[in-house]
Amino acid sequence: MIREIVQVGDPVLRKKCANVTRFDQELCALLDDMKETLLAAEGAGLAAPQVGVSVRAVIVNADEGFFELINPVFVWQKGEQKGPEGCLSIRGKAGQVVRPSKVKVVFQDRKGDRYSLVARDFLARAVCHEIDHLDGILYTDKATEIRSEV
Ligand code: CO
């Protein structure tokens, strides 16, 4: 089911999200809906608070594959890259954001099993952007050269 994407100004986007503690049917439904919503919106990533659910779950769709990261935590961050970002919760805008060029995160999957992911370049940027959402941070807090897209 496609869910409504919350837009900037909604307080849910500014809350620190709670850890996922139950790996149940409700979580599966949330993740399935997030994927459907992301694909329909043709975005690169989506965090649970963007559909109004304040829990630590994000999805990322990149060349390397489709990732569901539950309770993601950075192990390390290396390097620096500057590049363009937008956000499905901030329609019609884009900006330049400095991010690490390479990150390692540990996370759980929808069953609660633990994995790690090393991401670089665009995937690293997307992972950082989405994890920021879990702490109530929007890319516009960090961006320079924010402009309206036509
Ligand atoms: Co975003």
Coordinates of N, CA and C in Angstrom, one line a residue, residues 7 19 42 64 66 75 126:
Q7 N 5.5 15.8 4.8 CA 6.3 16.9 4.3 C 6.8 17.8 5.4
N19 N 14.2 2.7 18.6 CA 14.6 1.5 18.0 C 13.5 0.6 17.7
E42 N 9.7 7.3 -7.2 CA 11.0 7.3 -7.9 C 12.1 8.0 -7.1
E64 N 23.7 -0.7 -6.3 CA 24.2 -1.9 -5.6 C 23.1 -2.8 -5.2
F66 N 18.8 -3.2 -3.4 CA 17.8 -2.6 -2.5 C 18.1 -3.0 -1.1
V75 N 29.6 2.3 12.1 CA 30.8 1.7 12.7 C 31.9 2.7 12.4
A126 N 23.4 8.2 0.3 CA 22.0 7.8 0.6 C 21.8 7.3 2.0

